[in-house]
GROMACS .gro file of C-alpha atoms in nm:
model
  426
    1UNK     CA    1  -5.788  -0.699   2.717
    2UNK     CA    2  -5.898  -0.339   2.699
    3UNK     CA    3  -5.774  -0.299   3.056
    4UNK     CA    4  -5.413  -0.263   2.940
    5UNK     CA    5  -5.498   0.067   2.772
    6UNK     CA    6  -5.660   0.185   3.096
    7UNK     CA    7  -5.352   0.099   3.303
    8UNK     CA    8  -5.046   0.238   3.121
    9UNK     CA    9  -4.714   0.165   3.289
   10UNK     CA   10  -4.377   0.306   3.187
   11UNK     CA   11  -4.067   0.096   3.125
   12UNK     CA   12  -3.967  -0.147   3.399
   13UNK     CA   13  -4.292  -0.071   3.585
   14UNK     CA   14  -4.525  -0.303   3.387
   15UNK     CA   15  -4.644  -0.494   3.694
   16UNK     CA   16  -5.017  -0.477   3.621
   17UNK     CA   17  -4.960  -0.601   3.265
   18UNK     CA   18  -4.723  -0.871   3.387
   19UNK     CA   19  -4.965  -1.010   3.643
   20UNK     CA   20  -5.273  -1.002   3.420
   21UNK     CA   21  -5.107  -1.142   3.109
   22UNK     CA   22  -4.937  -1.427   3.291
   23UNK     CA   23  -5.266  -1.517   3.461
   24UNK     CA   24  -5.440  -1.515   3.123
   25UNK     CA   25  -5.183  -1.745   2.965
   26UNK     CA   26  -5.209  -1.990   3.255
   27UNK     CA   27  -5.582  -2.016   3.191
   28UNK     CA   28  -5.498  -2.129   2.838
   29UNK     CA   29  -5.273  -2.411   2.961
   30UNK     CA   30  -4.939  -2.246   2.893
   31UNK     CA   31  -4.639  -2.317   3.113
   32UNK     CA   32  -4.576  -1.970   3.253
   33UNK     CA   33  -4.256  -1.833   3.407
   34UNK     CA   34  -4.311  -1.493   3.575
   35UNK     CA   35  -4.024  -1.249   3.636
   36UNK     CA   36  -3.834  -1.425   3.357
   37UNK     CA   37  -3.454  -1.437   3.371
   38UNK     CA   38  -3.437  -1.205   3.669
   39UNK     CA   39  -3.633  -0.918   3.511
   40UNK     CA   40  -3.923  -0.822   3.737
   41UNK     CA   41  -4.175  -0.750   3.463
   42UNK     CA   42  -4.058  -0.994   3.195
   43UNK     CA   43  -4.232  -1.328   3.153
   44UNK     CA   44  -4.237  -1.642   2.939
   45UNK     CA   45  -4.532  -1.860   2.838
   46UNK     CA   46  -4.465  -2.187   2.652
   47UNK     CA   47  -4.683  -2.458   2.500
   48UNK     CA   48  -4.531  -2.778   2.364
   49UNK     CA   49  -4.672  -3.081   2.186
   50UNK     CA   50  -4.462  -3.398   2.170
   51UNK     CA   51  -4.085  -3.399   2.147
   52UNK     CA   52  -3.865  -3.232   1.891
   53UNK     CA   53  -3.981  -3.004   1.614
   54UNK     CA   54  -3.917  -2.635   1.572
   55UNK     CA   55  -3.998  -2.349   1.806
   56UNK     CA   56  -4.181  -2.034   1.699
   57UNK     CA   57  -4.168  -1.731   1.923
   58UNK     CA   58  -4.396  -1.431   1.964
   59UNK     CA   59  -4.359  -1.116   2.172
   60UNK     CA   60  -4.583  -0.897   2.382
   61UNK     CA   61  -4.449  -0.551   2.457
   62UNK     CA   62  -4.619  -0.378   2.749
   63UNK     CA   63  -4.465  -0.042   2.840
   64UNK     CA   64  -4.628   0.296   2.786
   65UNK     CA   65  -4.481   0.642   2.735
   66UNK     CA   66  -4.444   0.889   3.025
   67UNK     CA   67  -4.736   1.129   3.045
   68UNK     CA   68  -4.929   1.013   2.739
   69UNK     CA   69  -4.996   0.645   2.803
   70UNK     CA   70  -5.003   0.384   2.529
   71UNK     CA   71  -4.917   0.632   2.257
   72UNK     CA   72  -4.709   0.370   2.078
   73UNK     CA   73  -4.979   0.104   2.100
   74UNK     CA   74  -4.791  -0.148   2.311
   75UNK     CA   75  -5.123  -0.253   2.463
   76UNK     CA   76  -5.212  -0.379   2.116
   77UNK     CA   77  -4.872  -0.541   2.067
   78UNK     CA   78  -4.936  -0.733   2.387
   79UNK     CA   79  -5.268  -0.878   2.279
   80UNK     CA   80  -5.147  -0.961   1.928
   81UNK     CA   81  -4.868  -1.169   2.081
   82UNK     CA   82  -5.116  -1.340   2.310
   83UNK     CA   83  -5.355  -1.412   2.022
   84UNK     CA   84  -5.081  -1.553   1.800
   85UNK     CA   85  -4.944  -1.782   2.069
   86UNK     CA   86  -5.283  -1.924   2.167
   87UNK     CA   87  -5.389  -1.975   1.803
   88UNK     CA   88  -5.072  -2.167   1.714
   89UNK     CA   89  -5.089  -2.369   2.036
   90UNK     CA   90  -5.444  -2.481   1.959
   91UNK     CA   91  -5.344  -2.582   1.607
   92UNK     CA   92  -5.052  -2.785   1.737
   93UNK     CA   93  -5.273  -2.964   1.986
   94UNK     CA   94  -5.559  -3.028   1.744
   95UNK     CA   95  -5.336  -3.176   1.474
   96UNK     CA   96  -5.085  -3.338   1.713
   97UNK     CA   97  -4.785  -3.157   1.564
   98UNK     CA   98  -4.457  -3.194   1.750
   99UNK     CA   99  -4.344  -2.836   1.802
  100UNK     CA  100  -4.333  -2.555   2.058
  101UNK     CA  101  -4.464  -2.201   2.076
  102UNK     CA  102  -4.311  -1.947   2.314
  103UNK     CA  103  -4.451  -1.604   2.402
  104UNK     CA  104  -4.222  -1.356   2.573
  105UNK     CA  105  -4.350  -1.059   2.769
  106UNK     CA  106  -4.082  -0.801   2.694
  107UNK     CA  107  -4.058  -0.488   2.913
  108UNK     CA  108  -3.895  -0.151   2.856
  109UNK     CA  109  -3.893  -0.110   2.479
  110UNK     CA  110  -3.924   0.267   2.516
  111UNK     CA  111  -3.563   0.340   2.598
  112UNK     CA  112  -3.479   0.055   2.835
  113UNK     CA  113  -3.360  -0.205   2.583
  114UNK     CA  114  -3.554  -0.477   2.759
  115UNK     CA  115  -3.510  -0.724   2.474
  116UNK     CA  116  -3.135  -0.672   2.477
  117UNK     CA  117  -3.127  -0.777   2.841
  118UNK     CA  118  -3.333  -1.085   2.756
  119UNK     CA  119  -3.097  -1.163   2.468
  120UNK     CA  120  -2.794  -1.135   2.695
  121UNK     CA  121  -2.961  -1.374   2.940
  122UNK     CA  122  -3.034  -1.631   2.667
  123UNK     CA  123  -3.406  -1.566   2.640
  124UNK     CA  124  -3.422  -1.619   2.263
  125UNK     CA  125  -3.188  -1.914   2.215
  126UNK     CA  126  -3.469  -2.170   2.203
  127UNK     CA  127  -3.649  -1.998   1.914
  128UNK     CA  128  -3.614  -2.076   1.545
  129UNK     CA  129  -3.830  -1.778   1.449
  130UNK     CA  130  -3.985  -1.496   1.651
  131UNK     CA  131  -4.266  -1.266   1.538
  132UNK     CA  132  -4.423  -0.955   1.683
  133UNK     CA  133  -4.644  -0.668   1.573
  134UNK     CA  134  -4.610  -0.294   1.623
  135UNK     CA  135  -4.860  -0.016   1.542
  136UNK     CA  136  -4.771   0.296   1.351
  137UNK     CA  137  -4.937   0.549   1.123
  138UNK     CA  138  -5.013   0.461   0.763
  139UNK     CA  139  -5.269   0.435   0.482
  140UNK     CA  140  -5.560   0.193   0.467
  141UNK     CA  141  -5.581  -0.128   0.264
  142UNK     CA  142  -5.208  -0.141   0.200
  143UNK     CA  143  -4.898  -0.329   0.307
  144UNK     CA  144  -4.528  -0.314   0.234
  145UNK     CA  145  -4.184  -0.425   0.339
  146UNK     CA  146  -3.940  -0.185   0.490
  147UNK     CA  147  -3.670  -0.135   0.747
  148UNK     CA  148  -3.662   0.036   1.082
  149UNK     CA  149  -3.398   0.302   1.144
  150UNK     CA  150  -3.073   0.247   1.327
  151UNK     CA  151  -3.042   0.474   1.629
  152UNK     CA  152  -2.781   0.597   1.879
  153UNK     CA  153  -2.877   0.768   2.207
  154UNK     CA  154  -2.659   1.049   2.343
  155UNK     CA  155  -2.641   1.264   2.655
  156UNK     CA  156  -2.451   1.596   2.656
  157UNK     CA  157  -2.393   1.802   2.973
  158UNK     CA  158  -2.247   2.152   2.999
  159UNK     CA  159  -2.097   2.306   3.313
  160UNK     CA  160  -2.039   2.681   3.355
  161UNK     CA  161  -2.110   2.965   3.603
  162UNK     CA  162  -2.435   3.113   3.729
  163UNK     CA  163  -2.530   3.478   3.682
  164UNK     CA  164  -2.822   3.707   3.751
  165UNK     CA  165  -3.017   3.725   3.427
  166UNK     CA  166  -3.103   4.102   3.435
  167UNK     CA  167  -2.752   4.208   3.535
  168UNK     CA  168  -2.482   4.345   3.311
  169UNK     CA  169  -2.337   4.063   3.102
  170UNK     CA  170  -1.986   4.048   3.240
  171UNK     CA  171  -1.955   3.669   3.261
  172UNK     CA  172  -1.843   3.478   2.957
  173UNK     CA  173  -2.008   3.150   3.043
  174UNK     CA  174  -2.386   3.126   3.015
  175UNK     CA  175  -2.546   2.790   2.990
  176UNK     CA  176  -2.778   2.905   2.716
  177UNK     CA  177  -2.482   2.981   2.490
  178UNK     CA  178  -2.355   2.630   2.415
  179UNK     CA  179  -2.695   2.510   2.306
  180UNK     CA  180  -2.762   2.821   2.103
  181UNK     CA  181  -2.433   2.782   1.923
  182UNK     CA  182  -2.465   2.408   1.881
  183UNK     CA  183  -2.817   2.437   1.751
  184UNK     CA  184  -2.811   2.751   1.539
  185UNK     CA  185  -2.469   2.776   1.378
  186UNK     CA  186  -2.437   2.555   1.073
  187UNK     CA  187  -2.073   2.645   1.033
  188UNK     CA  188  -1.998   2.439   1.344
  189UNK     CA  189  -2.069   2.132   1.133
  190UNK     CA  190  -1.927   2.267   0.813
  191UNK     CA  191  -2.156   2.321   0.517
  192UNK     CA  192  -2.494   2.254   0.676
  193UNK     CA  193  -2.828   2.324   0.518
  194UNK     CA  194  -3.061   2.044   0.625
  195UNK     CA  195  -3.260   2.123   0.943
  196UNK     CA  196  -3.273   1.883   1.232
  197UNK     CA  197  -3.607   1.724   1.308
  198UNK     CA  198  -3.643   1.898   1.644
  199UNK     CA  199  -3.944   2.117   1.728
  200UNK     CA  200  -3.809   2.370   1.477
  201UNK     CA  201  -3.504   2.382   1.250
  202UNK     CA  202  -3.253   2.497   1.510
  203UNK     CA  203  -2.953   2.304   1.396
  204UNK     CA  204  -2.875   2.308   1.026
  205UNK     CA  205  -2.682   2.011   0.898
  206UNK     CA  206  -2.582   1.886   0.560
  207UNK     CA  207  -2.749   1.552   0.612
  208UNK     CA  208  -2.963   1.329   0.397
  209UNK     CA  209  -3.344   1.356   0.411
  210UNK     CA  210  -3.349   1.005   0.557
  211UNK     CA  211  -3.135   1.107   0.856
  212UNK     CA  212  -3.282   1.225   1.186
  213UNK     CA  213  -3.126   1.414   1.479
  214UNK     CA  214  -3.363   1.520   1.755
  215UNK     CA  215  -3.351   1.585   2.127
  216UNK     CA  216  -3.460   1.780   2.432
  217UNK     CA  217  -3.286   2.023   2.672
  218UNK     CA  218  -3.311   1.968   3.048
  219UNK     CA  219  -3.178   2.144   3.357
  220UNK     CA  220  -3.194   2.152   3.735
  221UNK     CA  221  -3.322   2.428   3.963
  222UNK     CA  222  -3.383   2.657   3.667
  223UNK     CA  223  -3.550   2.996   3.716
  224UNK     CA  224  -3.622   3.274   3.466
  225UNK     CA  225  -3.409   3.528   3.654
  226UNK     CA  226  -3.099   3.306   3.685
  227UNK     CA  227  -2.860   3.208   3.411
  228UNK     CA  228  -2.786   2.848   3.513
  229UNK     CA  229  -2.447   2.689   3.556
  230UNK     CA  230  -2.562   2.350   3.427
  231UNK     CA  231  -2.762   2.222   3.135
  232UNK     CA  232  -2.820   1.879   2.987
  233UNK     CA  233  -2.968   1.749   2.667
  234UNK     CA  234  -3.061   1.406   2.540
  235UNK     CA  235  -3.038   1.336   2.169
  236UNK     CA  236  -3.114   1.055   1.928
  237UNK     CA  237  -2.934   1.007   1.597
  238UNK     CA  238  -3.120   0.794   1.342
  239UNK     CA  239  -3.042   0.676   0.989
  240UNK     CA  240  -3.140   0.388   0.760
  241UNK     CA  241  -2.818   0.199   0.844
  242UNK     CA  242  -2.586   0.173   1.142
  243UNK     CA  243  -2.292   0.280   0.923
  244UNK     CA  244  -2.470   0.608   0.843
  245UNK     CA  245  -2.547   0.662   1.213
  246UNK     CA  246  -2.176   0.633   1.292
  247UNK     CA  247  -2.081   0.895   1.035
  248UNK     CA  248  -2.354   1.133   1.152
  249UNK     CA  249  -2.257   1.069   1.515
  250UNK     CA  250  -1.907   1.207   1.457
  251UNK     CA  251  -2.039   1.525   1.296
  252UNK     CA  252  -2.294   1.587   1.570
  253UNK     CA  253  -2.029   1.539   1.839
  254UNK     CA  254  -1.802   1.794   1.673
  255UNK     CA  255  -2.091   2.040   1.674
  256UNK     CA  256  -2.136   2.018   2.050
  257UNK     CA  257  -1.761   2.020   2.113
  258UNK     CA  258  -1.731   2.338   1.910
  259UNK     CA  259  -2.005   2.500   2.115
  260UNK     CA  260  -1.824   2.408   2.436
  261UNK     CA  261  -1.498   2.562   2.311
  262UNK     CA  262  -1.672   2.876   2.188
  263UNK     CA  263  -1.837   2.942   2.526
  264UNK     CA  264  -1.555   2.815   2.751
  265UNK     CA  265  -1.791   2.566   2.915
  266UNK     CA  266  -1.689   2.218   3.018
  267UNK     CA  267  -1.873   1.944   2.829
  268UNK     CA  268  -1.936   1.583   2.925
  269UNK     CA  269  -2.042   1.346   2.648
  270UNK     CA  270  -2.192   1.001   2.707
  271UNK     CA  271  -2.352   0.741   2.483
  272UNK     CA  272  -2.632   0.506   2.573
  273UNK     CA  273  -2.758   0.198   2.395
  274UNK     CA  274  -2.800   0.191   2.020
  275UNK     CA  275  -3.011  -0.021   1.787
  276UNK     CA  276  -2.913  -0.147   1.446
  277UNK     CA  277  -3.125  -0.131   1.134
  278UNK     CA  278  -3.364  -0.410   1.038
  279UNK     CA  279  -3.299  -0.611   0.723
  280UNK     CA  280  -3.548  -0.810   0.515
  281UNK     CA  281  -3.609  -1.180   0.458
  282UNK     CA  282  -3.766  -1.212   0.118
  283UNK     CA  283  -3.912  -1.559   0.177
  284UNK     CA  284  -4.103  -1.453   0.486
  285UNK     CA  285  -4.207  -1.126   0.327
  286UNK     CA  286  -4.355  -1.311   0.030
  287UNK     CA  287  -4.539  -1.554   0.254
  288UNK     CA  288  -4.687  -1.288   0.474
  289UNK     CA  289  -4.794  -1.092   0.167
  290UNK     CA  290  -4.974  -1.400   0.039
  291UNK     CA  291  -5.155  -1.449   0.370
  292UNK     CA  292  -5.245  -1.082   0.403
  293UNK     CA  293  -5.418  -1.079   0.065
  294UNK     CA  294  -5.679  -1.314   0.207
  295UNK     CA  295  -5.800  -1.018   0.411
  296UNK     CA  296  -5.823  -0.780   0.116
  297UNK     CA  297  -5.494  -0.607   0.192
  298UNK     CA  298  -5.267  -0.509  -0.098
  299UNK     CA  299  -4.898  -0.542  -0.021
  300UNK     CA  300  -4.607  -0.356  -0.176
  301UNK     CA  301  -4.232  -0.398  -0.134
  302UNK     CA  302  -4.132  -0.032  -0.178
  303UNK     CA  303  -3.895   0.183   0.024
  304UNK     CA  304  -4.189   0.401   0.128
  305UNK     CA  305  -4.298   0.116   0.353
  306UNK     CA  306  -3.995   0.161   0.578
  307UNK     CA  307  -4.061   0.216   0.945
  308UNK     CA  308  -3.970   0.564   1.065
  309UNK     CA  309  -3.884   0.462   1.419
  310UNK     CA  310  -3.633   0.226   1.578
  311UNK     CA  311  -3.670  -0.086   1.789
  312UNK     CA  312  -3.474  -0.297   2.035
  313UNK     CA  313  -3.626  -0.598   1.859
  314UNK     CA  314  -3.353  -0.560   1.600
  315UNK     CA  315  -3.112  -0.703   1.857
  316UNK     CA  316  -3.305  -1.028   1.843
  317UNK     CA  317  -3.285  -1.008   1.469
  318UNK     CA  318  -2.908  -0.977   1.454
  319UNK     CA  319  -2.847  -1.248   1.710
  320UNK     CA  320  -3.075  -1.511   1.564
  321UNK     CA  321  -2.953  -1.446   1.216
  322UNK     CA  322  -3.220  -1.366   0.963
  323UNK     CA  323  -3.412  -1.047   0.923
  324UNK     CA  324  -3.734  -0.935   0.778
  325UNK     CA  325  -3.950  -0.631   0.799
  326UNK     CA  326  -4.296  -0.622   0.660
  327UNK     CA  327  -4.561  -0.356   0.689
  328UNK     CA  328  -4.927  -0.434   0.663
  329UNK     CA  329  -5.227  -0.208   0.670
  330UNK     CA  330  -5.590  -0.293   0.721
  331UNK     CA  331  -5.944  -0.174   0.656
  332UNK     CA  332  -6.012   0.186   0.756
  333UNK     CA  333  -6.318   0.402   0.681
  334UNK     CA  334  -6.263   0.649   0.394
  335UNK     CA  335  -6.126   0.987   0.496
  336UNK     CA  336  -5.979   0.867   0.825
  337UNK     CA  337  -5.613   0.828   0.914
  338UNK     CA  338  -5.486   0.499   1.036
  339UNK     CA  339  -5.247   0.319   1.266
  340UNK     CA  340  -5.025   0.042   1.142
  341UNK     CA  341  -4.919  -0.276   1.310
  342UNK     CA  342  -4.557  -0.364   1.251
  343UNK     CA  343  -4.490  -0.730   1.292
  344UNK     CA  344  -4.145  -0.873   1.318
  345UNK     CA  345  -4.023  -1.224   1.266
  346UNK     CA  346  -3.713  -1.311   1.469
  347UNK     CA  347  -3.483  -1.606   1.469
  348UNK     CA  348  -3.422  -1.716   1.113
  349UNK     CA  349  -3.600  -1.403   1.016
  350UNK     CA  350  -3.742  -1.078   1.137
  351UNK     CA  351  -4.064  -0.962   0.988
  352UNK     CA  352  -4.244  -0.637   1.038
  353UNK     CA  353  -4.612  -0.623   0.949
  354UNK     CA  354  -4.813  -0.305   0.973
  355UNK     CA  355  -5.193  -0.277   0.982
  356UNK     CA  356  -5.400   0.038   1.010
  357UNK     CA  357  -5.672   0.137   1.253
  358UNK     CA  358  -5.882   0.455   1.246
  359UNK     CA  359  -5.737   0.757   1.422
  360UNK     CA  360  -5.771   1.132   1.403
  361UNK     CA  361  -5.558   1.362   1.185
  362UNK     CA  362  -5.224   1.422   1.349
  363UNK     CA  363  -5.261   1.111   1.559
  364UNK     CA  364  -4.937   0.935   1.471
  365UNK     CA  365  -4.714   0.742   1.710
  366UNK     CA  366  -4.611   0.905   2.036
  367UNK     CA  367  -4.911   1.139   2.049
  368UNK     CA  368  -5.204   1.150   2.287
  369UNK     CA  369  -5.438   1.099   1.990
  370UNK     CA  370  -5.261   0.775   1.907
  371UNK     CA  371  -5.308   0.651   2.263
  372UNK     CA  372  -5.678   0.732   2.236
  373UNK     CA  373  -5.713   0.544   1.908
  374UNK     CA  374  -5.515   0.245   2.032
  375UNK     CA  375  -5.774   0.197   2.307
  376UNK     CA  376  -6.077   0.172   2.076
  377UNK     CA  377  -6.276  -0.139   1.987
  378UNK     CA  378  -6.183  -0.084   1.622
  379UNK     CA  379  -5.814  -0.099   1.706
  380UNK     CA  380  -5.859  -0.420   1.900
  381UNK     CA  381  -6.061  -0.576   1.617
  382UNK     CA  382  -5.780  -0.506   1.371
  383UNK     CA  383  -5.529  -0.637   1.624
  384UNK     CA  384  -5.708  -0.972   1.607
  385UNK     CA  385  -5.689  -0.965   1.227
  386UNK     CA  386  -5.315  -0.901   1.242
  387UNK     CA  387  -5.275  -1.183   1.493
  388UNK     CA  388  -5.444  -1.424   1.252
  389UNK     CA  389  -5.202  -1.342   0.971
  390UNK     CA  390  -4.897  -1.366   1.196
  391UNK     CA  391  -5.018  -1.692   1.348
  392UNK     CA  392  -5.066  -1.850   1.004
  393UNK     CA  393  -4.713  -1.744   0.904
  394UNK     CA  394  -4.573  -1.881   1.228
  395UNK     CA  395  -4.760  -2.209   1.191
  396UNK     CA  396  -4.615  -2.267   0.845
  397UNK     CA  397  -4.267  -2.224   0.987
  398UNK     CA  398  -4.341  -2.517   1.218
  399UNK     CA  399  -4.500  -2.756   0.969
  400UNK     CA  400  -4.332  -2.685   0.634
  401UNK     CA  401  -3.970  -2.802   0.617
  402UNK     CA  402  -3.919  -2.673   0.263
  403UNK     CA  403  -4.047  -2.329   0.355
  404UNK     CA  404  -3.818  -2.313   0.656
  405UNK     CA  405  -3.524  -2.420   0.444
  406UNK     CA  406  -3.598  -2.150   0.187
  407UNK     CA  407  -3.614  -1.885   0.458
  408UNK     CA  408  -3.282  -2.008   0.593
  409UNK     CA  409  -3.111  -1.976   0.255
  410UNK     CA  410  -3.157  -1.602   0.230
  411UNK     CA  411  -2.816  -1.433   0.190
  412UNK     CA  412  -2.605  -1.340   0.487
  413UNK     CA  413  -2.524  -0.987   0.601
  414UNK     CA  414  -2.207  -0.833   0.734
  415UNK     CA  415  -2.291  -0.475   0.831
  416UNK     CA  416  -2.326  -0.541   1.202
  417UNK     CA  417  -2.095  -0.704   1.456
  418UNK     CA  418  -2.404  -0.868   1.600
  419UNK     CA  419  -2.484  -1.039   1.271
  420UNK     CA  420  -2.445  -1.414   1.261
  421UNK     CA  421  -2.333  -1.486   0.906
  422UNK     CA  422  -2.547  -1.793   0.866
  423UNK     CA  423  -2.880  -1.839   0.694
  424UNK     CA  424  -3.075  -1.786   1.015
  425UNK     CA  425  -3.145  -1.436   1.131
  426UNK     CA  426  -3.398  -1.319   1.377
   0.00000   0.00000   0.00000
């Protein structure tokens, strides 16, 4: 399936991936539903043996990033999901095990919250567990458990008056001013010393090293000789927990409000979708670690294994009631950097497994170098390895009642309104 890397499609436009992946699953005797639950590029492929039994789910993300293609490796996520589903289906058929495997093609992870829309439409209700894999940067021959970051998306708009840039500065309201003040004056947030993770430390905040605030500035009809009357920026606030995001959110908002007051510009503030943090399921983490070691991969359960990004998959996690994040790395030639695959187990648990593939220095997620590496034969070979480990974990969920019960007994969580306080978490 190298063709997915050659045909990148941004969120909600994954038509080529939709058509080719659904056709491929039909060839492997899956019951395929295109345009699933009213979403044009979502799809469902199911394979069932007998009646009753549990249902394991897998996911195939498909969307690329604007301008740089599959720089988050969703082409690899897609084929890992396909490989897992087909492997488990063949095992069920060969051994006549009453159970079901479901693969969801999930669009618009990069900002569109495609999985949230599928959740709202009931797309995950049939699953007991759901697993997926996601690539990221990381070391070779290693694995570890960790969380993804909670995130809140923001949009801030400023409205003022235009002016000729070279003229005498008689107007009070210049659209550059609010952003300069918001981004360069730490006193607007109180005692700030920690720089934001933007292109350079423009906004100084007293925030923890694990917190992230980053964004871009946009405009309309801008020219170098005109001071514009409108400017817009889009920001993301990230932290290890949703509670921390909420606290940081209030401080960031005050910063931009202060800039608006200082420049006498009108500000409009809006908030888009947010994602909660991923929690861990120890039972699934232990099992995946055991399976991974068969492939010569050493796993660790340290905080350093946490995922630096955020994911809409966490919504599945909170709804289905058990969470797990596991990071797995794989074989990489000495001296080369790597990509990781992050796998996630939904339903009773969420798991995140990360596995490395060779890439060039500086070629982390959301870079053109990452997109290049994610299209290589080496990356696809490791994707198959990751699929094997995930498939084995998913198969045990279907056949081992004791294992499933142990996973379901992991403690409940209460930090999110989306959390179901039962033993089952996505």
